[in-house]
Short mmCIF file of C-alpha atoms in Angstrom, two decimals:
data_model
loop_
_atom_site.label_atom_id
_atom_site.label_comp_id
_atom_site.label_asym_id
_atom_site.label_seq_id
_atom_site.Cartn_x
_atom_site.Cartn_y
_atom_site.Cartn_z
CA MET A 1 -61.76 34.52 140.92
CA ALA A 2 -62.95 32.24 143.70
CA LYS A 3 -60.89 30.98 146.64
CA ILE A 4 -61.09 27.19 146.51
CA VAL A 5 -59.64 24.93 149.19
CA THR A 6 -58.91 21.25 148.63
CA MET A 7 -57.65 18.78 151.22
CA GLY A 8 -56.09 15.34 150.93
CA GLU A 9 -52.81 13.52 150.42
CA ILE A 10 -50.07 14.36 147.99
CA MET A 11 -47.84 11.40 147.18
CA LEU A 12 -44.61 10.62 145.44
CA ARG A 13 -45.52 8.87 142.18
CA LEU A 14 -43.04 6.36 140.77
CA SER A 15 -44.12 5.11 137.35
CA THR A 16 -42.63 2.75 134.81
CA SER A 17 -41.42 4.17 131.50
CA ASN A 18 -42.55 3.15 128.02
CA ASN A 19 -45.44 1.00 129.27
CA GLU A 20 -43.05 -1.38 131.01
CA LYS A 21 -44.26 -3.84 133.62
CA PHE A 22 -42.83 -3.51 137.12
CA ILE A 23 -40.63 -6.55 136.65
CA GLN A 24 -38.96 -4.94 133.63
CA ALA A 25 -38.27 -1.56 135.22
CA ASP A 26 -34.71 -0.56 136.07
CA GLU A 27 -35.79 2.99 136.87
CA PHE A 28 -38.96 4.97 137.60
CA ASP A 29 -40.22 8.35 136.44
CA VAL A 30 -40.77 10.69 139.39
CA ASN A 31 -43.86 12.87 139.75
CA TYR A 32 -46.06 14.06 142.61
CA GLY A 33 -49.81 13.82 142.73
CA GLY A 34 -52.98 12.85 144.54
CA GLY A 35 -56.69 13.41 144.02
CA GLU A 36 -57.28 16.75 145.73
CA ALA A 37 -53.80 18.05 144.92
CA ASN A 38 -54.50 17.42 141.23
CA VAL A 39 -57.75 19.40 141.50
CA ALA A 40 -55.94 22.31 143.15
CA VAL A 41 -53.35 22.44 140.36
CA SER A 42 -56.09 22.51 137.71
CA LEU A 43 -57.87 25.37 139.47
CA ALA A 44 -54.70 27.40 139.99
CA ASN A 45 -53.85 26.84 136.34
CA TYR A 46 -57.23 28.32 135.34
CA GLY A 47 -56.55 31.40 137.46
CA HIS A 48 -58.53 30.64 140.61
CA ASP A 49 -57.12 31.18 144.10
CA ALA A 50 -56.44 27.53 144.95
CA GLU A 51 -55.12 26.31 148.30
CA PHE A 52 -54.19 22.74 149.19
CA ILE A 53 -54.33 21.40 152.75
CA THR A 54 -52.36 18.33 153.74
CA ALA A 55 -49.60 17.10 156.05
CA VAL A 56 -46.10 16.25 154.88
CA PRO A 57 -42.98 15.20 156.75
CA ASP A 58 -40.51 17.93 157.68
CA ASN A 59 -37.78 16.59 155.41
CA PRO A 60 -36.51 17.17 151.84
CA ILE A 61 -39.04 14.78 150.26
CA GLY A 62 -41.92 16.58 151.94
CA ALA A 63 -40.43 19.86 150.73
CA CYS A 64 -40.26 18.53 147.16
CA ALA A 65 -43.96 17.66 147.25
CA VAL A 66 -44.83 21.17 148.43
CA ALA A 67 -42.57 22.68 145.77
CA ALA A 68 -44.38 20.67 143.08
CA LEU A 69 -47.62 22.41 144.10
CA ARG A 70 -46.10 25.87 144.43
CA LYS A 71 -44.60 25.56 140.95
CA TYR A 72 -48.12 25.72 139.52
CA GLY A 73 -49.41 28.50 141.77
CA VAL A 74 -51.17 26.47 144.46
CA LYS A 75 -51.08 28.10 147.90
CA THR A 76 -49.41 25.90 150.52
CA ASP A 77 -49.26 28.20 153.58
CA ASN A 78 -51.41 25.97 155.78
CA ILE A 79 -49.78 22.62 155.01
CA ALA A 80 -48.83 20.93 158.29
CA LYS A 81 -45.29 19.64 158.80
CA CYS A 82 -45.69 16.52 160.89
CA GLY A 83 -45.44 12.76 160.73
CA GLU A 84 -42.64 10.61 159.44
CA ARG A 85 -43.17 9.94 155.75
CA LEU A 86 -44.70 10.93 152.45
CA GLY A 87 -47.00 8.37 150.87
CA ILE A 88 -45.81 6.67 147.69
CA TYR A 89 -47.62 5.00 144.85
CA PHE A 90 -46.12 2.91 142.09
CA LEU A 91 -47.77 3.00 138.66
CA GLU A 92 -47.42 0.36 135.97
CA THR A 93 -48.95 1.94 132.87
CA GLY A 94 -51.07 -0.44 130.82
CA ALA A 95 -51.64 -0.58 127.09
CA SER A 96 -54.28 -2.09 124.83
CA MET A 97 -55.96 -4.96 126.70
CA ARG A 98 -53.44 -4.86 129.60
CA ALA A 99 -54.76 -2.69 132.43
CA SER A 100 -52.67 -0.23 134.41
CA ASN A 101 -51.77 -1.31 137.93
CA VAL A 102 -51.24 0.76 141.08
CA VAL A 103 -49.39 -0.36 144.20
CA TYR A 104 -49.73 1.84 147.30
CA ASP A 105 -47.05 2.39 149.91
CA ARG A 106 -48.83 5.00 152.00
CA ALA A 107 -49.51 3.40 155.40
CA HIS A 108 -48.64 5.66 158.36
CA SER A 109 -48.00 8.65 156.08
CA SER A 110 -48.09 12.17 157.49
CA ILE A 111 -51.72 12.83 156.54
CA ALA A 112 -52.76 9.40 157.84
CA THR A 113 -51.40 10.22 161.29
CA ALA A 114 -52.32 13.94 161.46
CA THR A 115 -55.12 15.18 163.73
CA ALA A 116 -57.42 18.18 163.54
CA SER A 117 -55.12 20.00 165.98
CA ASN A 118 -52.54 20.24 163.17
CA PHE A 119 -54.83 22.59 161.22
CA ASP A 120 -56.53 25.93 161.93
CA PHE A 121 -59.69 25.28 159.96
CA ASP A 122 -61.40 28.52 161.06
CA LYS A 123 -58.51 30.47 159.56
CA ILE A 124 -58.42 28.32 156.43
CA PHE A 125 -62.13 28.70 155.62
CA ALA A 126 -62.65 32.27 156.83
CA ASP A 127 -62.48 33.72 153.31
CA ALA A 128 -63.03 30.58 151.22
CA ASP A 129 -65.77 30.15 148.64
CA TRP A 130 -65.52 26.41 147.93
CA PHE A 131 -64.12 23.28 149.60
CA HIS A 132 -63.39 20.05 147.73
CA PHE A 133 -62.47 16.64 149.13
CA THR A 134 -62.62 13.06 147.89
CA GLY A 135 -63.48 9.65 149.27
CA ILE A 136 -59.78 8.77 149.17
CA THR A 137 -58.86 10.90 152.19
CA PRO A 138 -61.28 9.33 154.71
CA ALA A 139 -60.16 5.92 153.42
CA ILE A 140 -56.51 6.52 154.34
CA SER A 141 -57.05 6.07 158.10
CA ASP A 142 -59.63 6.57 160.82
CA LEU A 143 -57.75 9.70 161.89
CA ALA A 144 -57.90 11.09 158.35
CA ALA A 145 -61.66 10.47 158.31
CA GLU A 146 -62.00 12.43 161.57
CA VAL A 147 -59.90 15.30 160.20
CA THR A 148 -62.04 15.37 157.06
CA GLU A 149 -65.24 15.72 159.08
CA GLU A 150 -63.75 18.49 161.20
CA ALA A 151 -62.79 20.35 158.02
CA LEU A 152 -66.32 19.90 156.66
CA LYS A 153 -67.89 21.23 159.84
CA ALA A 154 -65.68 24.32 159.68
CA ALA A 155 -66.43 24.84 155.98
CA LYS A 156 -70.18 24.76 156.57
CA LYS A 157 -69.86 27.06 159.58
CA HIS A 158 -68.27 29.63 157.26
CA GLY A 159 -70.91 29.17 154.55
CA VAL A 160 -68.54 27.48 152.09
CA THR A 161 -69.92 25.39 149.20
CA VAL A 162 -68.70 21.79 149.45
CA SER A 163 -68.05 19.28 146.68
CA VAL A 164 -66.99 15.67 146.90
CA ASP A 165 -65.57 13.23 144.39
CA LEU A 166 -66.62 9.86 145.81
CA ASN A 167 -63.53 8.06 144.43
CA PHE A 168 -63.83 4.51 145.77
CA ARG A 169 -60.45 2.76 146.20
CA LYS A 170 -60.83 -0.93 146.94
CA LYS A 171 -57.14 -1.18 147.89
CA LEU A 172 -57.78 1.26 150.76
CA TRP A 173 -61.09 0.11 152.27
CA THR A 174 -64.14 -2.08 151.80
CA SER A 175 -67.44 -0.98 150.33
CA GLU A 176 -69.09 -1.58 153.72
CA LYS A 177 -66.68 0.76 155.52
CA ALA A 178 -66.90 3.32 152.72
CA GLN A 179 -70.69 3.44 152.92
CA LYS A 180 -70.64 3.82 156.70
CA VAL A 181 -68.17 6.71 156.67
CA MET A 182 -69.16 8.50 153.50
CA THR A 183 -72.93 8.36 154.05
CA ASN A 184 -72.35 10.36 157.23
CA LEU A 185 -70.18 12.93 155.41
CA MET A 186 -72.81 13.55 152.73
CA GLN A 187 -74.74 15.79 155.14
CA TYR A 188 -72.12 18.48 154.46
CA VAL A 189 -72.02 18.12 150.65
CA ASP A 190 -73.64 20.39 148.05
CA VAL A 191 -72.14 18.98 144.82
CA CYS A 192 -71.54 15.25 144.42
CA ILE A 193 -69.21 13.90 141.72
CA GLY A 194 -68.45 10.28 140.97
CA ASN A 195 -68.84 7.48 138.48
CA GLU A 196 -70.98 4.35 138.33
CA GLU A 197 -68.65 2.30 140.57
CA ASP A 198 -68.39 5.10 143.14
CA ALA A 199 -72.17 5.50 143.36
CA GLU A 200 -72.61 1.78 144.00
CA LYS A 201 -69.62 1.05 146.26
CA VAL A 202 -69.66 4.28 148.29
CA LEU A 203 -73.36 5.15 148.52
CA GLY A 204 -75.14 1.96 147.44
CA PHE A 205 -76.76 3.21 144.22
CA LYS A 206 -76.43 1.11 141.05
CA PRO A 207 -77.10 2.77 137.65
CA GLY A 208 -79.26 0.39 135.64
CA GLU A 209 -77.59 -1.99 133.20
CA THR A 210 -74.41 0.00 132.56
CA ASP A 211 -71.31 -2.16 132.20
CA VAL A 212 -68.21 -0.07 131.47
CA THR A 213 -66.11 -3.17 130.89
CA LYS A 214 -68.28 -3.80 127.82
CA GLY A 215 -68.35 -0.13 126.80
CA GLU A 216 -72.07 0.15 127.41
CA LEU A 217 -74.01 3.02 128.95
CA GLU A 218 -77.66 3.21 129.92
CA LEU A 219 -78.35 6.84 130.71
CA ALA A 220 -81.82 6.14 132.11
CA GLY A 221 -80.10 4.33 134.97
CA TYR A 222 -78.21 7.50 135.86
CA VAL A 223 -81.40 9.56 135.86
CA ASP A 224 -82.86 7.09 138.35
CA ILE A 225 -79.91 7.07 140.77
CA PHE A 226 -79.40 10.83 140.52
CA ASN A 227 -83.01 11.36 141.55
CA ARG A 228 -82.61 8.95 144.45
CA MET A 229 -79.35 10.55 145.59
CA ILE A 230 -80.92 14.02 145.55
CA ASP A 231 -83.97 12.74 147.42
CA LYS A 232 -81.75 11.24 150.12
CA PHE A 233 -79.00 13.85 150.47
CA GLY A 234 -80.42 17.09 149.01
CA PHE A 235 -77.50 17.70 146.62
CA LYS A 236 -77.53 20.86 144.51
CA TYR A 237 -75.94 18.95 141.64
CA VAL A 238 -75.08 15.30 141.04
CA ILE A 239 -72.52 14.53 138.36
CA SER A 240 -71.03 11.36 136.92
CA SER A 241 -68.14 10.97 134.55
CA LEU A 242 -68.84 8.28 131.94
CA ARG A 243 -65.86 6.25 130.82
CA GLU A 244 -66.46 3.56 128.20
CA SER A 245 -63.28 1.47 128.31
CA HIS A 246 -62.64 -0.33 125.05
CA SER A 247 -59.06 -0.94 126.17
CA ALA A 248 -56.42 0.72 128.37
CA SER A 249 -55.46 2.83 125.34
CA ASP A 250 -58.91 3.49 123.89
CA ASN A 251 -61.76 5.11 125.83
CA ASP A 252 -64.90 7.09 125.12
CA TRP A 253 -65.33 9.91 127.62
CA SER A 254 -68.36 11.98 128.52
CA ALA A 255 -70.38 12.96 131.60
CA CYS A 256 -73.86 13.67 132.86
CA ILE A 257 -75.33 16.03 135.43
CA MET A 258 -78.63 16.66 137.19
CA ASP A 259 -79.79 19.95 138.68
CA GLY A 260 -81.11 19.15 142.16
CA SER A 261 -83.75 21.87 142.14
CA THR A 262 -85.26 21.34 138.68
CA ARG A 263 -84.22 17.67 138.18
CA GLU A 264 -83.11 18.57 134.66
CA PHE A 265 -80.69 15.94 133.32
CA TYR A 266 -77.98 16.67 130.76
CA HIS A 267 -75.50 14.42 128.92
CA SER A 268 -72.37 16.06 127.51
CA ARG A 269 -70.57 15.70 124.23
CA LYS A 270 -68.61 12.45 123.95
CA TYR A 271 -64.87 12.36 123.18
CA HIS A 272 -63.07 9.38 121.68
CA ILE A 273 -59.60 9.27 123.28
CA LYS A 274 -57.08 7.12 121.44
CA PRO A 275 -54.27 6.66 122.22
CA ILE A 276 -54.38 7.51 125.92
CA VAL A 277 -51.06 8.87 127.19
CA ASP A 278 -51.90 8.84 130.93
CA ARG A 279 -55.39 8.38 132.38
CA VAL A 280 -54.31 8.77 136.03
CA GLY A 281 -55.71 12.07 137.24
CA GLY A 282 -58.41 12.09 134.56
CA GLY A 283 -61.22 12.14 137.10
CA ASP A 284 -59.47 14.83 139.13
CA SER A 285 -59.09 17.00 136.03
CA PHE A 286 -62.82 16.52 135.44
CA ALA A 287 -63.63 17.66 139.00
CA GLY A 288 -61.28 20.63 138.63
CA GLY A 289 -62.90 21.65 135.37
CA LEU A 290 -66.40 21.35 136.82
CA ILE A 291 -65.54 23.41 139.91
CA CYS A 292 -63.89 26.00 137.68
CA GLY A 293 -66.90 26.20 135.40
CA LEU A 294 -69.39 26.59 138.24
CA ASN A 295 -67.25 29.24 139.96
CA ASP A 296 -66.83 31.09 136.66
CA GLY A 297 -70.61 31.56 136.62
CA ARG A 298 -71.28 29.16 133.75
CA ASN A 299 -74.63 27.40 133.74
CA PHE A 300 -74.47 23.76 134.78
CA LYS A 301 -74.48 22.46 131.19
CA SER A 302 -71.64 24.71 130.10
CA ALA A 303 -69.68 23.88 133.27
CA LEU A 304 -70.06 20.18 132.47
CA GLU A 305 -68.84 20.67 128.91
CA PHE A 306 -65.80 22.58 130.20
CA ALA A 307 -65.05 19.74 132.63
CA VAL A 308 -65.35 17.01 130.01
CA ALA A 309 -63.15 18.85 127.51
CA ALA A 310 -60.53 19.62 130.16
CA SER A 311 -60.38 16.03 131.33
CA ALA A 312 -60.28 14.65 127.79
CA LEU A 313 -57.18 16.76 127.23
CA LYS A 314 -55.65 15.51 130.50
CA HIS A 315 -55.51 12.00 129.02
CA THR A 316 -52.87 13.32 126.62
CA ILE A 317 -50.52 14.59 129.37
CA PRO A 318 -48.07 12.45 131.38
CA GLY A 319 -48.22 12.80 135.17
CA ASP A 320 -51.06 13.44 137.60
CA PHE A 321 -51.51 17.16 136.90
CA ASN A 322 -53.66 18.66 134.14
CA LEU A 323 -51.62 21.51 132.70
CA VAL A 324 -53.82 22.69 129.85
CA THR A 325 -54.88 26.32 129.56
CA ARG A 326 -58.38 27.77 129.51
CA ALA A 327 -57.84 28.63 125.86
CA GLU A 328 -56.99 25.01 125.01
CA VAL A 329 -60.09 23.75 126.82
CA GLU A 330 -62.35 26.29 125.14
CA SER A 331 -60.86 25.47 121.74
CA LEU A 332 -61.76 21.81 122.20
CA MET A 333 -65.22 22.77 123.47
CA GLY A 334 -65.63 24.75 120.27
CA GLY A 335 -65.02 21.66 118.19
CA ASP A 336 -61.29 21.80 117.36
CA ALA A 337 -60.02 18.30 118.09
CA SER A 338 -57.67 18.22 115.08
CA GLY A 339 -54.43 18.26 117.06
CA ARG A 340 -52.86 20.48 114.38
CA VAL A 341 -49.63 22.27 115.24
CA GLN A 342 -50.35 25.78 116.55
CA ARG A 343 -48.01 28.25 114.80
#
């Protein structure tokens, strides 16, 4: 199994129960999660040697966040203990035509105030095979963007394959700032993952006439932007998840990929997900499944199908983490979407 390192922020997640709005809530469900942490949990769950790099405060809440990762087999030896607080996000889960809503309380968190001196990146990447980050981490603060680039430089020095999930978050930064920072970081990236909004807001590429708010996809537009992204950045693979949102509870879910060397384009099987239990972490479970598939030695089409099936299943699981097994993913890939009781 491969050693895969991910780096980012793990946060305390406080979510309303039973699809309540914030104003109705008298209590919150407690979980931990965050983009790259979610990917690490998926990979550890599939049997890979997954390590998560972050900074947490040296207090009981920071310890709880670390314990949440260790519970699922993620290595945490190089997590820095510094700063004053763990980031928090509040989640109001939507239903039907009412969208979910996220409120961040993560300013001045430990990872936002950490510096490269808090991490020994040469040690971390000395025996690593793969490094994954997202566009969320550089958006947290200017310091976090600097730390991300230092990690990328060390990863490339050690010959590590690098993937990114572009993950644009308009509540963290503007498209203009995202393009300035992330365009620079693409020089270190081998595998680029995103969706239609990420491609446009983070890198400036718009995929044709696709409008996910209307549940419409135009695959030819993705072929065009994938070719342009590969021409500009030299990616080995470019991948986009494809979410057709009919409502907060009803989505179609698929993905597409292009091989950077052959320019072969492939669109996966489509899953109809209804009702959605929890879509937060769906993109992270997709990235985790893709990284797993590629590191397992699957061809790029099979790796994509594994990723789409894994992430479709994640939509049925509360919390940020995807806790399905390889066997469950492969069963769905094989066509068993019946949901029958397994006895």
